[in-house]
Amino acid sequence: MGALSEYASRGLLLFVLLFLIEVGVFLLVVSLPFFPGEKAIFVNQSNQIGSEFKNASLATQFFGIFTNNFRIGLIEMIPGVGSALFAFSLYSTARIIEVEALTQGVSPVLLVLFLFIFPYSYLELPAYAVATGEGLYLSYAILRWLFSTGGRPVDFRGEAWQLFVNIMIVAVMLAVAALFESVELQLLQDNPAFFWVTWVPFAGIVALAIVLNRRLGRMRREKRSELSSQLKREDSPHL
């Protein structure tokens, strides 16, 4: 529980900020014209993605989507390398969305907003934010260790626990996101009008997340209260 409490106290704000950056970059990049020769590259990538899971079974789509996304998430946790991949993935994904929009004759910005009517977007993008945020925290810990001038030592044991917790969180988020995305792809192929049914289980996940967040918040307050009481005892004069 200590690792979860520490996760709630230090990481949530950064992860939310990275998620907002993801959305902002998508909206910005899809509004920009392609560089000379760039469009052909992303048209090719878009065609490959479109044919990769065409007519594939639900299980095949799920496994393919999850393994690809989880591999990206793990790389994004690598200090230094992860942040670079995060930026590159955002740009590439935005360009592929722009290609799809131009092919369908719709506004790229509108297509980006359209993606957010699918529940998987609210799991996959935050999962990448968590992965990248963990990579940033590891980078900071390593820099503190390398250039420490006698301040508070780096708790690498605690960092290892944080890494483990975030790997588990990212794995679960991307697994659920892959399940939602594969189900949505199947529905769009067979019964496009019924894709909205995926919002029913997603609402349950949101409710569970709210309950968990409240519990973590209570743990954080209890931890602060305990620390405050301990400091008061240490500062009080001994009789």
Short mmCIF file of C-alpha atoms in Angstrom, two decimals:
data_model
loop_
_atom_site.label_atom_id
_atom_site.label_comp_id
_atom_site.label_asym_id
_atom_site.label_seq_id
_atom_site.Cartn_x
_atom_site.Cartn_y
_atom_site.Cartn_z
CA MET A 1 0.00 0.00 0.00
CA GLY A 2 2.94 2.33 0.60
CA ALA A 3 3.90 2.26 -3.06
CA LEU A 4 0.34 3.05 -4.10
CA SER A 5 0.17 5.92 -1.64
CA GLU A 6 3.44 7.33 -2.95
CA TYR A 7 2.16 6.93 -6.52
CA ALA A 8 -0.93 8.98 -5.69
CA SER A 9 1.07 11.72 -3.98
CA ARG A 10 3.78 12.28 -6.56
CA GLY A 11 2.64 11.16 -9.98
CA LEU A 12 -0.97 12.03 -10.67
CA LEU A 13 -0.49 15.71 -11.56
CA LEU A 14 2.39 14.95 -13.95
CA PHE A 15 0.43 12.16 -15.65
CA VAL A 16 -2.60 14.40 -16.17
CA LEU A 17 -0.33 17.11 -17.59
CA LEU A 18 1.25 14.65 -20.04
CA PHE A 19 -2.19 13.46 -21.13
CA LEU A 20 -3.25 17.05 -21.85
CA ILE A 21 -0.01 17.52 -23.79
CA GLU A 22 -0.89 14.46 -25.90
CA VAL A 23 -4.27 15.90 -26.83
CA GLY A 24 -2.78 19.34 -27.51
CA VAL A 25 -0.04 17.94 -29.75
CA PHE A 26 -2.56 15.92 -31.75
CA LEU A 27 -4.70 18.98 -32.38
CA LEU A 28 -1.67 21.10 -33.28
CA VAL A 29 0.13 18.66 -35.58
CA VAL A 30 -2.95 17.63 -37.59
CA SER A 31 -3.50 21.32 -38.34
CA LEU A 32 -0.05 21.71 -39.91
CA PRO A 33 0.79 20.99 -43.58
CA PHE A 34 3.09 18.09 -44.40
CA PHE A 35 6.76 18.71 -45.11
CA PRO A 36 7.89 17.91 -48.69
CA GLY A 37 7.88 14.13 -49.20
CA GLU A 38 6.53 13.47 -45.71
CA LYS A 39 2.96 12.65 -46.66
CA ALA A 40 3.93 9.57 -48.71
CA ILE A 41 5.67 8.06 -45.66
CA PHE A 42 2.61 8.35 -43.46
CA VAL A 43 0.25 7.24 -46.23
CA ASN A 44 2.27 4.01 -46.39
CA GLN A 45 2.14 3.61 -42.62
CA SER A 46 -1.60 4.24 -42.61
CA ASN A 47 -2.13 1.56 -45.27
CA GLN A 48 -0.06 -0.93 -43.28
CA ILE A 49 -2.04 -0.28 -40.11
CA GLY A 50 -5.34 -0.53 -41.98
CA SER A 51 -4.48 -3.94 -43.45
CA GLU A 52 -2.76 -5.39 -40.38
CA PHE A 53 -5.93 -6.54 -38.61
CA LYS A 54 -8.36 -6.53 -41.51
CA ASN A 55 -10.87 -9.39 -41.07
CA ALA A 56 -8.86 -10.67 -38.07
CA SER A 57 -10.57 -12.35 -35.12
CA LEU A 58 -11.22 -10.53 -31.85
CA ALA A 59 -8.46 -12.48 -30.07
CA THR A 60 -5.93 -11.71 -32.82
CA GLN A 61 -6.76 -8.03 -32.78
CA PHE A 62 -6.55 -7.88 -28.99
CA PHE A 63 -3.19 -9.66 -28.81
CA GLY A 64 -1.68 -7.60 -31.63
CA ILE A 65 -2.87 -4.25 -30.27
CA PHE A 66 -1.87 -5.01 -26.68
CA THR A 67 1.63 -6.36 -27.41
CA ASN A 68 2.44 -3.42 -29.68
CA ASN A 69 1.14 -0.81 -27.25
CA PHE A 70 2.70 -2.42 -24.17
CA ARG A 71 6.08 -2.58 -25.92
CA ILE A 72 5.81 1.15 -26.60
CA GLY A 73 4.81 1.78 -22.98
CA LEU A 74 7.82 -0.13 -21.64
CA ILE A 75 10.22 1.78 -23.90
CA GLU A 76 8.69 5.07 -22.77
CA MET A 77 9.76 4.21 -19.21
CA ILE A 78 13.44 4.10 -20.19
CA PRO A 79 15.15 7.30 -18.95
CA GLY A 80 15.92 9.66 -21.81
CA VAL A 81 14.90 7.27 -24.58
CA GLY A 82 11.30 7.11 -23.36
CA SER A 83 10.64 10.84 -23.66
CA ALA A 84 12.05 10.88 -27.20
CA LEU A 85 9.81 7.95 -28.21
CA PHE A 86 6.83 9.65 -26.58
CA ALA A 87 7.36 12.77 -28.71
CA PHE A 88 7.99 10.76 -31.88
CA SER A 89 4.92 8.57 -31.33
CA LEU A 90 2.72 11.60 -30.78
CA TYR A 91 3.91 13.22 -33.99
CA SER A 92 3.62 10.02 -36.07
CA THR A 93 0.15 9.20 -34.75
CA ALA A 94 -1.05 12.74 -35.42
CA ARG A 95 0.26 12.59 -39.00
CA ILE A 96 -1.42 9.23 -39.60
CA ILE A 97 -4.69 10.68 -38.29
CA GLU A 98 -4.22 13.61 -40.68
CA VAL A 99 -3.72 11.20 -43.60
CA GLU A 100 -6.87 9.30 -42.65
CA ALA A 101 -8.83 12.54 -42.43
CA LEU A 102 -7.66 13.75 -45.83
CA THR A 103 -8.47 10.35 -47.36
CA GLN A 104 -12.00 10.47 -45.96
CA GLY A 105 -12.45 14.14 -46.85
CA VAL A 106 -13.04 15.33 -43.29
CA SER A 107 -11.33 17.85 -41.05
CA PRO A 108 -8.25 16.36 -39.29
CA VAL A 109 -9.17 18.22 -36.09
CA LEU A 110 -12.68 16.79 -36.28
CA LEU A 111 -11.26 13.29 -36.69
CA VAL A 112 -9.07 13.74 -33.60
CA LEU A 113 -12.12 14.79 -31.60
CA PHE A 114 -14.07 11.87 -33.10
CA LEU A 115 -11.55 9.42 -31.61
CA PHE A 116 -12.61 10.54 -28.15
CA ILE A 117 -16.08 9.09 -28.57
CA PHE A 118 -14.39 5.70 -28.17
CA PRO A 119 -13.62 4.64 -24.57
CA TYR A 120 -10.23 3.11 -25.40
CA SER A 121 -8.80 6.60 -26.03
CA TYR A 122 -9.29 7.45 -22.36
CA LEU A 123 -7.23 4.42 -21.35
CA GLU A 124 -4.54 4.16 -24.01
CA LEU A 125 -3.41 7.80 -24.02
CA PRO A 126 -3.27 8.11 -20.20
CA ALA A 127 -1.32 4.83 -20.07
CA TYR A 128 1.37 6.35 -22.29
CA ALA A 129 1.35 9.41 -20.04
CA VAL A 130 1.95 7.20 -16.99
CA ALA A 131 4.78 5.37 -18.78
CA THR A 132 6.47 8.59 -19.88
CA GLY A 133 6.01 10.17 -16.46
CA GLU A 134 7.71 7.19 -14.83
CA GLY A 135 10.61 7.57 -17.28
CA LEU A 136 10.93 11.23 -16.30
CA TYR A 137 10.98 10.37 -12.60
CA LEU A 138 13.68 7.75 -13.18
CA SER A 139 15.69 10.27 -15.19
CA TYR A 140 15.43 12.77 -12.33
CA ALA A 141 16.51 10.16 -9.79
CA ILE A 142 19.54 9.19 -11.89
CA LEU A 143 20.55 12.84 -12.37
CA ARG A 144 20.26 13.47 -8.64
CA TRP A 145 22.45 10.44 -7.96
CA LEU A 146 25.07 11.50 -10.54
CA PHE A 147 25.25 15.13 -9.48
CA SER A 148 24.43 14.86 -5.79
CA THR A 149 26.15 17.44 -3.61
CA GLY A 150 25.34 15.95 -0.24
CA GLY A 151 21.58 16.45 -0.23
CA ARG A 152 18.97 13.80 0.45
CA PRO A 153 20.17 10.49 -1.04
CA VAL A 154 18.20 8.82 -3.83
CA ASP A 155 15.97 6.00 -2.63
CA PHE A 156 16.52 3.53 -5.47
CA ARG A 157 14.58 0.87 -3.62
CA GLY A 158 11.57 3.18 -3.58
CA GLU A 159 12.13 4.05 -7.24
CA ALA A 160 12.16 0.34 -8.08
CA TRP A 161 8.81 -0.10 -6.32
CA GLN A 162 7.41 2.86 -8.21
CA LEU A 163 8.63 1.38 -11.48
CA PHE A 164 6.98 -1.96 -10.66
CA VAL A 165 3.70 -0.28 -9.69
CA ASN A 166 3.62 1.79 -12.86
CA ILE A 167 4.47 -1.19 -15.08
CA MET A 168 1.49 -3.02 -13.59
CA ILE A 169 -0.76 0.03 -13.99
CA VAL A 170 0.30 0.55 -17.62
CA ALA A 171 -0.12 -3.16 -18.40
CA VAL A 172 -3.66 -3.23 -17.01
CA MET A 173 -4.67 0.04 -18.68
CA LEU A 174 -3.33 -1.04 -22.08
CA ALA A 175 -4.85 -4.51 -21.78
CA VAL A 176 -8.29 -3.06 -21.08
CA ALA A 177 -7.79 -0.43 -23.79
CA ALA A 178 -6.83 -3.14 -26.31
CA LEU A 179 -9.93 -5.12 -25.37
CA PHE A 180 -12.15 -2.09 -25.87
CA GLU A 181 -10.45 -1.16 -29.14
CA SER A 182 -10.70 -4.68 -30.60
CA VAL A 183 -14.37 -4.95 -29.60
CA GLU A 184 -15.04 -1.53 -31.12
CA LEU A 185 -13.31 -2.56 -34.36
CA GLN A 186 -15.49 -5.66 -34.52
CA LEU A 187 -18.63 -3.64 -33.89
CA LEU A 188 -17.69 -1.07 -36.52
CA GLN A 189 -17.26 -3.88 -39.04
CA ASP A 190 -20.45 -5.75 -38.17
CA ASN A 191 -22.83 -3.33 -36.38
CA PRO A 192 -21.49 0.24 -36.51
CA ALA A 193 -24.56 1.64 -34.75
CA PHE A 194 -23.82 -0.38 -31.60
CA PHE A 195 -20.27 0.76 -30.82
CA TRP A 196 -21.71 2.91 -28.00
CA VAL A 197 -22.41 -0.20 -25.88
CA THR A 198 -18.74 -0.23 -24.90
CA TRP A 199 -19.43 2.86 -22.81
CA VAL A 200 -21.47 0.72 -20.39
CA PRO A 201 -18.53 -1.32 -19.00
CA PHE A 202 -16.29 1.74 -19.34
CA ALA A 203 -18.59 3.64 -16.96
CA GLY A 204 -18.03 0.84 -14.44
CA ILE A 205 -14.27 1.22 -14.84
CA VAL A 206 -14.53 4.98 -14.28
CA ALA A 207 -16.58 4.40 -11.11
CA LEU A 208 -13.96 1.94 -9.86
CA ALA A 209 -11.17 4.43 -10.61
CA ILE A 210 -12.99 7.15 -8.64
CA VAL A 211 -13.34 4.84 -5.64
CA LEU A 212 -9.65 3.87 -5.87
CA ASN A 213 -8.58 7.50 -6.18
CA ARG A 214 -10.57 8.41 -3.07
CA ARG A 215 -8.98 5.56 -1.17
CA LEU A 216 -5.51 6.63 -2.28
CA GLY A 217 -6.34 10.20 -1.28
CA ARG A 218 -7.38 9.01 2.18
CA MET A 219 -4.14 7.01 2.47
CA ARG A 220 -2.18 10.13 1.49
CA ARG A 221 -3.94 12.25 4.12
CA GLU A 222 -3.37 9.60 6.79
CA LYS A 223 0.30 9.43 5.85
CA ARG A 224 0.67 13.21 6.11
CA SER A 225 -1.17 13.22 9.44
CA GLU A 226 1.06 10.47 10.78
CA LEU A 227 4.17 12.33 9.62
CA SER A 228 2.92 15.57 11.18
CA SER A 229 2.26 13.83 14.50
CA GLN A 230 5.70 12.26 14.44
CA LEU A 231 7.36 15.64 13.83
CA LYS A 232 5.40 17.20 16.70
CA ARG A 233 6.54 14.42 19.05
CA GLU A 234 10.14 14.90 17.98
CA ASP A 235 9.93 18.69 18.47
CA SER A 236 8.21 18.52 21.84
CA PRO A 237 10.49 18.95 24.92
CA HIS A 238 11.30 15.78 26.86
CA LEU A 239 10.12 15.77 30.41
#
